[in-house]
PDB file of C-alpha atoms in Angstrom:
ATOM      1  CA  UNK A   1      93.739 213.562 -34.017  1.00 50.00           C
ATOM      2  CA  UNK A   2      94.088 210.066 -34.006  1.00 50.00           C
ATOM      3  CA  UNK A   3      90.603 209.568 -35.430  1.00 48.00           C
ATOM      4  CA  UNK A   4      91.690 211.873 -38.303  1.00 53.00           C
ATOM      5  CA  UNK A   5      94.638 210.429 -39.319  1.00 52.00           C
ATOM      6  CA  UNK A   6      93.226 206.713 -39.627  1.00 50.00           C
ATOM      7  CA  UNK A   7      89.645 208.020 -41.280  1.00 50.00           C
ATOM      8  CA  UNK A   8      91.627 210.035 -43.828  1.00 51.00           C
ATOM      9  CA  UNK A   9      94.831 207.216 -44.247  1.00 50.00           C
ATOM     10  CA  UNK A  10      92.136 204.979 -45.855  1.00 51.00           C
ATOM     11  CA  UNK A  11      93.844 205.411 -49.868  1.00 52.00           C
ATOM     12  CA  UNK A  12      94.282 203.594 -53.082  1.00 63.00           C
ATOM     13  CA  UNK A  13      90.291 201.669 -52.748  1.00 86.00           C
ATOM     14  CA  UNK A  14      88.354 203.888 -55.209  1.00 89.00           C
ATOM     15  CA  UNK A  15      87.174 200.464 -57.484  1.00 91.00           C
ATOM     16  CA  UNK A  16      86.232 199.091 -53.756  1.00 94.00           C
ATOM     17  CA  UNK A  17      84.407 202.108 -52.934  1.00 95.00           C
ATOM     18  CA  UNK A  18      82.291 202.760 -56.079  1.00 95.00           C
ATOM     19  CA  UNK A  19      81.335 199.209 -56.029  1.00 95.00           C
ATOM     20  CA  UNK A  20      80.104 199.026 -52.214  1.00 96.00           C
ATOM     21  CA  UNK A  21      78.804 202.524 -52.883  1.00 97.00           C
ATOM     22  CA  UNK A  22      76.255 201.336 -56.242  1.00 96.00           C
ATOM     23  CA  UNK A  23      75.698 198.243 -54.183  1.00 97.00           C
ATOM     24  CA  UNK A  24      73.789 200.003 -51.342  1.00 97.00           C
ATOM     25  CA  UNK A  25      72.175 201.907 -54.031  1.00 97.00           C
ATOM     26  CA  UNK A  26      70.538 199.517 -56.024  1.00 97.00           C
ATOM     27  CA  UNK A  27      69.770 197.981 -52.754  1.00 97.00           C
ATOM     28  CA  UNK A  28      67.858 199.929 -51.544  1.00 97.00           C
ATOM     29  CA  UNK A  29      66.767 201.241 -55.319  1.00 96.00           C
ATOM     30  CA  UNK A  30      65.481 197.185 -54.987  1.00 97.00           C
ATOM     31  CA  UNK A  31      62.896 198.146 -52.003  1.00 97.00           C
ATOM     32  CA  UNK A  32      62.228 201.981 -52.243  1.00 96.00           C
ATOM     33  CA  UNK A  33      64.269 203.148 -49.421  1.00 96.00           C
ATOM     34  CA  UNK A  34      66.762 205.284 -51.659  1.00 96.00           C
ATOM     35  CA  UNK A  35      65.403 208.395 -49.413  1.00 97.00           C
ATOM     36  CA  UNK A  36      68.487 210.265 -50.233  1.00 97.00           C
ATOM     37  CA  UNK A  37      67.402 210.693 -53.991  1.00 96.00           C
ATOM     38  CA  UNK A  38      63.764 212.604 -53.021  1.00 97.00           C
ATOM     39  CA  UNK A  39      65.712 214.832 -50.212  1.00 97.00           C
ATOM     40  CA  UNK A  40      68.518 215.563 -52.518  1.00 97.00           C
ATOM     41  CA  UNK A  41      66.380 216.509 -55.375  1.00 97.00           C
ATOM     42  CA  UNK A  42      64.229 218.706 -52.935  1.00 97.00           C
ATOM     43  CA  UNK A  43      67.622 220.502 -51.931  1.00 97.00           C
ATOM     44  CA  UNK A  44      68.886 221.262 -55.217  1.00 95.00           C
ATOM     45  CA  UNK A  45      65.389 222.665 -55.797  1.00 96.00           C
ATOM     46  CA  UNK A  46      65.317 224.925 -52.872  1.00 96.00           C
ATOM     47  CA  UNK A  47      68.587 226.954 -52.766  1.00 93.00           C
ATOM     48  CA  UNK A  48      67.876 228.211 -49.478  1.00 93.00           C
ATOM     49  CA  UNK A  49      67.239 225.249 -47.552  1.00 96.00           C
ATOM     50  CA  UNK A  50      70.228 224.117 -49.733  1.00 95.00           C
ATOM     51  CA  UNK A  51      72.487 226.678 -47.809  1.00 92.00           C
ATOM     52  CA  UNK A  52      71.635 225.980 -44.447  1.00 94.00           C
ATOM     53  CA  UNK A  53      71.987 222.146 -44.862  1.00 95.00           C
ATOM     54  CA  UNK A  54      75.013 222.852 -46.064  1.00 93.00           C
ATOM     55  CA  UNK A  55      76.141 225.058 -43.577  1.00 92.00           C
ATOM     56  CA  UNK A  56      74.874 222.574 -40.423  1.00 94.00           C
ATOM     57  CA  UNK A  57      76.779 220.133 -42.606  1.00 93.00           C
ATOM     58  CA  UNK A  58      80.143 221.393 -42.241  1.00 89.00           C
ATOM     59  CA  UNK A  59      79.799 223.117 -38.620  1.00 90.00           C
ATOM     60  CA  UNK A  60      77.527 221.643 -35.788  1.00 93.00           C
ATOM     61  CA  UNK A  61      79.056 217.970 -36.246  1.00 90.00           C
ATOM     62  CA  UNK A  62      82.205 219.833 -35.041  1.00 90.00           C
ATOM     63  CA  UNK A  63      80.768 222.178 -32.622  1.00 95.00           C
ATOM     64  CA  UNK A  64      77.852 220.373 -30.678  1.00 97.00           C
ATOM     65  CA  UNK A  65      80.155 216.710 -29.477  1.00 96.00           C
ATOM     66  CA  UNK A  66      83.036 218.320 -28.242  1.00 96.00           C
ATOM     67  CA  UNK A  67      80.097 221.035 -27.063  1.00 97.00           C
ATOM     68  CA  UNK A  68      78.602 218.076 -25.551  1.00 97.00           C
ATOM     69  CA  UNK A  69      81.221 216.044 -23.953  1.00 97.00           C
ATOM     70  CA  UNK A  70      82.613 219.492 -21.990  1.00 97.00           C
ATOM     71  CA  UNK A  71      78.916 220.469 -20.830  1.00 96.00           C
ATOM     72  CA  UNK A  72      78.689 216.704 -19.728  1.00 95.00           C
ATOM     73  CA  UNK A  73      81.980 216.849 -17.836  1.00 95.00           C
ATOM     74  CA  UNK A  74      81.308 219.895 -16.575  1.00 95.00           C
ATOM     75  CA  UNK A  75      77.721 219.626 -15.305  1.00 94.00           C
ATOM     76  CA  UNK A  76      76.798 215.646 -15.426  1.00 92.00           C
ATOM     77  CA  UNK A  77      80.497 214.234 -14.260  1.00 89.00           C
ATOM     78  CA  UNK A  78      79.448 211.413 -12.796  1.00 88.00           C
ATOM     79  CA  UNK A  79      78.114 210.568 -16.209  1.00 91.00           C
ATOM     80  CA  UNK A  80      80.758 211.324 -18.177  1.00 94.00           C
ATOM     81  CA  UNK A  81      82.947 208.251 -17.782  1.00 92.00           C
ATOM     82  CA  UNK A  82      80.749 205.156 -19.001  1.00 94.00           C
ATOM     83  CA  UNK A  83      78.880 208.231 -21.984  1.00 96.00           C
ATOM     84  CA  UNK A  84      82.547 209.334 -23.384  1.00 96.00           C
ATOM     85  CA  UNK A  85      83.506 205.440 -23.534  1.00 96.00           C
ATOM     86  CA  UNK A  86      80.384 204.528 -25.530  1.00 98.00           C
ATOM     87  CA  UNK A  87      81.550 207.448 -27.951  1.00 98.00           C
ATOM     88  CA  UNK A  88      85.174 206.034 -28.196  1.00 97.00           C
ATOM     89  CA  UNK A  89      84.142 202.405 -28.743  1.00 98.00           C
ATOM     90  CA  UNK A  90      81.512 203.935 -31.577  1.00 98.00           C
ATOM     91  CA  UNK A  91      84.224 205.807 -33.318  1.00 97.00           C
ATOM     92  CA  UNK A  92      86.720 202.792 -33.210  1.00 96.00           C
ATOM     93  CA  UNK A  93      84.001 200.744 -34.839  1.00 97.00           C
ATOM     94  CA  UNK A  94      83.456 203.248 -37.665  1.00 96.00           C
ATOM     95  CA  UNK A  95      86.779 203.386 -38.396  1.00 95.00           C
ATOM     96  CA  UNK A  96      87.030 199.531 -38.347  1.00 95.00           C
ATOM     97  CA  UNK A  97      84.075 199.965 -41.260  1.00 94.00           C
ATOM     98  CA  UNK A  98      86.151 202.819 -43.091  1.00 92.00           C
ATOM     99  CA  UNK A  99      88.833 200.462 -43.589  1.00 91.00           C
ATOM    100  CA  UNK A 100      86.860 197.230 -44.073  1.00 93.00           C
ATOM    101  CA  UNK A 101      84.252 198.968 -46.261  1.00 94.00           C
ATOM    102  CA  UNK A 102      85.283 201.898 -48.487  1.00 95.00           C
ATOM    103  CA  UNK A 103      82.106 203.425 -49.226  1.00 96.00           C
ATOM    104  CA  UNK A 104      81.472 206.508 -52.540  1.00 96.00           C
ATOM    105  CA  UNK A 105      79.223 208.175 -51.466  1.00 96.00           C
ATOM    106  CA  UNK A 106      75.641 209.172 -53.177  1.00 96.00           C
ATOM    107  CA  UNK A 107      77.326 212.484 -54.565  1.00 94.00           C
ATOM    108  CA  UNK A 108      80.106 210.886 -56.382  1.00 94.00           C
ATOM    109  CA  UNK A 109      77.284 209.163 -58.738  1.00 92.00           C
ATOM    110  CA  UNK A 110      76.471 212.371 -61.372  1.00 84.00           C
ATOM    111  CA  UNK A 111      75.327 209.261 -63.720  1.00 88.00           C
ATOM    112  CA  UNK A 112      72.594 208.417 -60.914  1.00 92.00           C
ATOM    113  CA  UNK A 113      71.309 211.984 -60.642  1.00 91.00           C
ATOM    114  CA  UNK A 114      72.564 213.140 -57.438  1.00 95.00           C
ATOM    115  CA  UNK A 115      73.496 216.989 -57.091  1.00 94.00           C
ATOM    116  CA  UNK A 116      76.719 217.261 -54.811  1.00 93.00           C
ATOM    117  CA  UNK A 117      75.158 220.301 -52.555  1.00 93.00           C
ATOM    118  CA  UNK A 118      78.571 220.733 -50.693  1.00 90.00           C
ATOM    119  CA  UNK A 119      79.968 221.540 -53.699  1.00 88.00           C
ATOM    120  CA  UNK A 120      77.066 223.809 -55.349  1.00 87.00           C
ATOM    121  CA  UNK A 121      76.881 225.712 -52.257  1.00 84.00           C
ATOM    122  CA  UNK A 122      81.004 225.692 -51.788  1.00 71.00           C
ATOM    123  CA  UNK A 123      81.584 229.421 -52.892  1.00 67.00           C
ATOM    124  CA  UNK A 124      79.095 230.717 -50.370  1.00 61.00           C
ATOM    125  CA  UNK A 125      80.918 229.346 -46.818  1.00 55.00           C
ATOM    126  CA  UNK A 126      84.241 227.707 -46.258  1.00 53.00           C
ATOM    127  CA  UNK A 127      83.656 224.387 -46.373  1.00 51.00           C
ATOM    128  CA  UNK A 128      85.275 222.160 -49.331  1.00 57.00           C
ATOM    129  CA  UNK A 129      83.321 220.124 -51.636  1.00 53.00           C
ATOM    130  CA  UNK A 130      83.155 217.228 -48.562  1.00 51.00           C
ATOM    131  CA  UNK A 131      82.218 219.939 -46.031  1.00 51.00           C
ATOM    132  CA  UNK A 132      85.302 218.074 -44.207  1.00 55.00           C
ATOM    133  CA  UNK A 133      87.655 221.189 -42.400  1.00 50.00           C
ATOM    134  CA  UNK A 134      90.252 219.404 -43.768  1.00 49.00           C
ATOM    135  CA  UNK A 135      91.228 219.714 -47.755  1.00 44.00           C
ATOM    136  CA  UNK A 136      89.098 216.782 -50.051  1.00 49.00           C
ATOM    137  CA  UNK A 137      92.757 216.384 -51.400  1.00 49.00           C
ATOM    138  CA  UNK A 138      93.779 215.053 -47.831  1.00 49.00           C
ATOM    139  CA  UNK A 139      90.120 214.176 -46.439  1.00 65.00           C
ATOM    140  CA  UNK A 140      89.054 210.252 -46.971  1.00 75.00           C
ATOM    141  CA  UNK A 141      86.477 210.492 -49.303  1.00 86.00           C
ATOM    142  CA  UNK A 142      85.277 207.235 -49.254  1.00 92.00           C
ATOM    143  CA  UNK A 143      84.147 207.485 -44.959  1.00 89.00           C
ATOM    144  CA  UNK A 144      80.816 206.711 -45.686  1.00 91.00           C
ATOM    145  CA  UNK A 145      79.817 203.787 -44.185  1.00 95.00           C
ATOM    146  CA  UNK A 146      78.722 203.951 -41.644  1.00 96.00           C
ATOM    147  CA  UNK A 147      77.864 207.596 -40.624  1.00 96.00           C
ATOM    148  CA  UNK A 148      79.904 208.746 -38.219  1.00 95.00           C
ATOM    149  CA  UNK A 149      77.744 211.836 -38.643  1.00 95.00           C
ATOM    150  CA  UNK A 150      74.764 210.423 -37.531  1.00 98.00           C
ATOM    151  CA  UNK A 151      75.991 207.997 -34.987  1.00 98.00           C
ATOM    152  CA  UNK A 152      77.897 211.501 -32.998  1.00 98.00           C
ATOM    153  CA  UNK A 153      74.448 213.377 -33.521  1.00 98.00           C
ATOM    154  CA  UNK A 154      72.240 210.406 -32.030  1.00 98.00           C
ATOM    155  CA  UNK A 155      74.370 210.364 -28.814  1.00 98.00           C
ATOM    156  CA  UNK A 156      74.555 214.114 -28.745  1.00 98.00           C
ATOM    157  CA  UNK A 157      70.568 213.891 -29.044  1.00 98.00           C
ATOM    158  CA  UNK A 158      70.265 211.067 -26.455  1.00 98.00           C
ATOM    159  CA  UNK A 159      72.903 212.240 -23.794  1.00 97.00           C
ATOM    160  CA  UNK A 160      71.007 215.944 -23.818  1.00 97.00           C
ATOM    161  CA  UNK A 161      67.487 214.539 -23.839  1.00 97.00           C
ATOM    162  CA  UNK A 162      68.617 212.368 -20.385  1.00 96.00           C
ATOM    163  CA  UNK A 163      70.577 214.778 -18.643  1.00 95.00           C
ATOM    164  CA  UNK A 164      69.316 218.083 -19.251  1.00 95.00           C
ATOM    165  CA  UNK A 165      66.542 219.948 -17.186  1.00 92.00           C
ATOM    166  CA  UNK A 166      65.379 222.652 -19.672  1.00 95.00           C
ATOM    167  CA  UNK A 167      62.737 222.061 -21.768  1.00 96.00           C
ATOM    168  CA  UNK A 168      63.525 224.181 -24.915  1.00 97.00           C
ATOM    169  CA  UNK A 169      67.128 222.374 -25.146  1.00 96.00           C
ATOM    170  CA  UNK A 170      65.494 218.889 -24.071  1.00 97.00           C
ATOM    171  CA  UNK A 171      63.393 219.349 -27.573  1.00 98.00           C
ATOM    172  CA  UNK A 172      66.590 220.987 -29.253  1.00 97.00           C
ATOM    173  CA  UNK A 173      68.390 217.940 -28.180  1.00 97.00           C
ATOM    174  CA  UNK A 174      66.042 215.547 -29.771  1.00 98.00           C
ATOM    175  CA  UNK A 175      65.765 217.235 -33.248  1.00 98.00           C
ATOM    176  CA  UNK A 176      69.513 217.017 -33.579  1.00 98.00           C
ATOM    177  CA  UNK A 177      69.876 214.299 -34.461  1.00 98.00           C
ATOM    178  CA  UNK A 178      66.751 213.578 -37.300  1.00 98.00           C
ATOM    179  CA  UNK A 179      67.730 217.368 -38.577  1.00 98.00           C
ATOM    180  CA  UNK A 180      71.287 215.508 -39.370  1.00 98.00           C
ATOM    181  CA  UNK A 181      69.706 212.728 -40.633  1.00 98.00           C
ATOM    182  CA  UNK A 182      68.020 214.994 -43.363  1.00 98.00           C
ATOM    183  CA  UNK A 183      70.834 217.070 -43.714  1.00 98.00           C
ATOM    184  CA  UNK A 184      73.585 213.847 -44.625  1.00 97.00           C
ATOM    185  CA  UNK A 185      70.911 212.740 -46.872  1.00 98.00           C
ATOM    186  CA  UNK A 186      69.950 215.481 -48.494  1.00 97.00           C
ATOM    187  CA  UNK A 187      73.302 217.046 -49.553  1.00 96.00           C
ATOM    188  CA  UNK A 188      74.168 213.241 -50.985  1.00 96.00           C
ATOM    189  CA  UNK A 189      77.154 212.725 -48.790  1.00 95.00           C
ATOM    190  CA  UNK A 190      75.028 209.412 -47.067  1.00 97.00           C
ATOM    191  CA  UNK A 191      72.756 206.927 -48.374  1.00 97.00           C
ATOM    192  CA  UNK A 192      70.030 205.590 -45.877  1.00 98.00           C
ATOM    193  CA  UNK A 193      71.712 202.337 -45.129  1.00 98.00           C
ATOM    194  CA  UNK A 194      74.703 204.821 -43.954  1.00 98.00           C
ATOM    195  CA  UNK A 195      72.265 206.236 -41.338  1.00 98.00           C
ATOM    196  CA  UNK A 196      71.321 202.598 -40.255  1.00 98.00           C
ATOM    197  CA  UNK A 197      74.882 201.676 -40.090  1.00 98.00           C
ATOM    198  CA  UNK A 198      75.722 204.713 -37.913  1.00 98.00           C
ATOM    199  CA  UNK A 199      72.564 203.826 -35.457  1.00 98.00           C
ATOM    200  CA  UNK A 200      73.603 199.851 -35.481  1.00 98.00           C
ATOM    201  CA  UNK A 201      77.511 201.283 -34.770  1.00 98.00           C
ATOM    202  CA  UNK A 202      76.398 203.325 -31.882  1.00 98.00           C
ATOM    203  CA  UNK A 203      74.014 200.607 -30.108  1.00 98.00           C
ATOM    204  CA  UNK A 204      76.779 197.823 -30.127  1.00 98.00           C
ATOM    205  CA  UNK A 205      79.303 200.615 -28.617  1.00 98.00           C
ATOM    206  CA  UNK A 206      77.096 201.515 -25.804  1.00 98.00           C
ATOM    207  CA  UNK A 207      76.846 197.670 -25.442  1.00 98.00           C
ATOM    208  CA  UNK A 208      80.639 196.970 -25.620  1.00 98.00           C
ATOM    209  CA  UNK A 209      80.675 200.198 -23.170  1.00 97.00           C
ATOM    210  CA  UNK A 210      78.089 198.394 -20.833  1.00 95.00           C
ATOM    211  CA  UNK A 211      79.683 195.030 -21.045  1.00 96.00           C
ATOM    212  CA  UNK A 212      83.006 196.738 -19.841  1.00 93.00           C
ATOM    213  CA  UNK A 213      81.313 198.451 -16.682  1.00 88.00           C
ATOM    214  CA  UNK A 214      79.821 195.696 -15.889  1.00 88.00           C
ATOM    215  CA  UNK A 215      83.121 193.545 -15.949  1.00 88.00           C
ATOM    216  CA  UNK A 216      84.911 196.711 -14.420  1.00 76.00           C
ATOM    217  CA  UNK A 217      82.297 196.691 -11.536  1.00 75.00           C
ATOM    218  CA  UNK A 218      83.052 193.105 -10.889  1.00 79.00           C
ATOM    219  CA  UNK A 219      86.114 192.811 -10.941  1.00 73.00           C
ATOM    220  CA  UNK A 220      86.066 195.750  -7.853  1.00 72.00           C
ATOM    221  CA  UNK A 221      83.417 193.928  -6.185  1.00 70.00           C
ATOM    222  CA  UNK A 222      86.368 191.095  -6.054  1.00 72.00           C
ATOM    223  CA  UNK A 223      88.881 193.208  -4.928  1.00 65.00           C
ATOM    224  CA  UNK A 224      87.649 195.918  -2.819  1.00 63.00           C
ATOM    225  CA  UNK A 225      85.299 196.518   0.062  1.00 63.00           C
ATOM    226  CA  UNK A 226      82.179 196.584  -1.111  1.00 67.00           C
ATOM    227  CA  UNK A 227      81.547 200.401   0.868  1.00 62.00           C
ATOM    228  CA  UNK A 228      84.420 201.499  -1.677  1.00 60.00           C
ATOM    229  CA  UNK A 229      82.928 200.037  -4.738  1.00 52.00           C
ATOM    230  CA  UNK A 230      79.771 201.605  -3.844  1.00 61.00           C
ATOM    231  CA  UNK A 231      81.120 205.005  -3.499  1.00 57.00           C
ATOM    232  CA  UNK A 232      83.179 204.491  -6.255  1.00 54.00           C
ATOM    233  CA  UNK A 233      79.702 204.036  -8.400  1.00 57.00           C
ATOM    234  CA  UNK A 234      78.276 207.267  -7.018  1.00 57.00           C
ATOM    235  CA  UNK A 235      81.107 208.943  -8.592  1.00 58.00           C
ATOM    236  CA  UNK A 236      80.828 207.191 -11.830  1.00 54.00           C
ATOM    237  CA  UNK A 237      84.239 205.564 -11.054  1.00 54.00           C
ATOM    238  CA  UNK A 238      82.885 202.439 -11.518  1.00 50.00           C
TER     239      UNK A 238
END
């Protein structure tokens, strides 16, 4: 809720956001890594891959990390602590970039050839033109740097491929996250550099995450017996 209301309170910054938008674009239009433009052209060329990007678009980023976090909980508890911060800190860092760096994203550009998939494919699901479940008149349009989409999907993929004993999910667990990458791309909603951001905003919150335990763990090792702390770490309490 609280991650809503801040992502979607960012108002008022359209100039800002076109121009950091065609900035990324003609930067990486500068060394051929506008990927987006290919995989959005092969989407609006293939209606039925077209539909089911769209439709993992607007669902499984809302279905498979809460998904996630309760089968870790459940299952992996002792885990669940330090993975659940490194999500937190990752999402508080987007949301720094939201506000620091309103981003339009591929789709808005008509006059740069993008198709807006979301929106071509809007009358057969439920999503709106953002694939947001919220209304694109209340829905931030301008969240696009970096992807929060991609950054959620990358720990999904990691946390399943570490923790998880079955092979079939294992491999499952790993596509997740490059299937997203396609998909983000592909409907025009992120430009490459948005993937990269989401990536770089995910390593320096498992980082931050890290550099807390490892002050957290200290600080216990000061205070308590050291037989405590110890069980304490089995349990993923410290």
């Amino acid at each position: 809720a609280v991650y809503s209301l801040i992502r979607n309170g960012v108002h008022d910054v359209e100039e800002q956001a076109f121009s950091n938008g065609q900035w990324i674009l003609d930067a990486e239009d500068r060394f051929g890594l506008a990927w987006e433009r290919g995989l959005n052209t092969f989407l609006d060329n293939t209606p039925s891959v077209a539909a089911v990007c769209a439709v993992v678009y607007a669902s499984l980023h809302f279905i498979v990390t809460p998904g996630t976090l309760v089968w870790l909980y459940v299952k992996h508890h002792r885990h669940y602590r330090f993975t659940s911060t490194v999500l937190i800190l990752t999402t508080c860092l987007a949301l720094v970039g939201f506000y620091t760096l309103p981003t339009a994203p591929p789709r808005m550009f008509d006059g740069e050839g993008f198709v807006d998939i979301m929106a071509k494919t809007g009358t057969w699901g439920w999503w709106p033109e953002s694939g947001t479940p919220a209304s694109d008149n209340i829905s931030n349009q301008f969240a696009a740097m970096p992807s929060l989409h991609c950054a959620w999907a990358t720990f999904c993929g990691i946390v399943i491929v570490m923790y998880t004993k079955n092979h079939v999910v294992r491999v499952l667990g790993a596509l997740y996250p490059v299937l997203t990458y396609f998909v983000v791309m592909g409907t025009a909603n992120h430009y490459l550099l948005d993937v990269v951001g989401g990536l770089v905003t995910l390593l320096v919150g498992f980082i931050l995450a890290w550099l807390l335990r490892m002050a957290w763990r200290a600080y216990l090792a000061r205070h308590l017996d050291p037989q405590i702390v110890t069980q304490l770490s089995a349990k993923g309490a410290a």
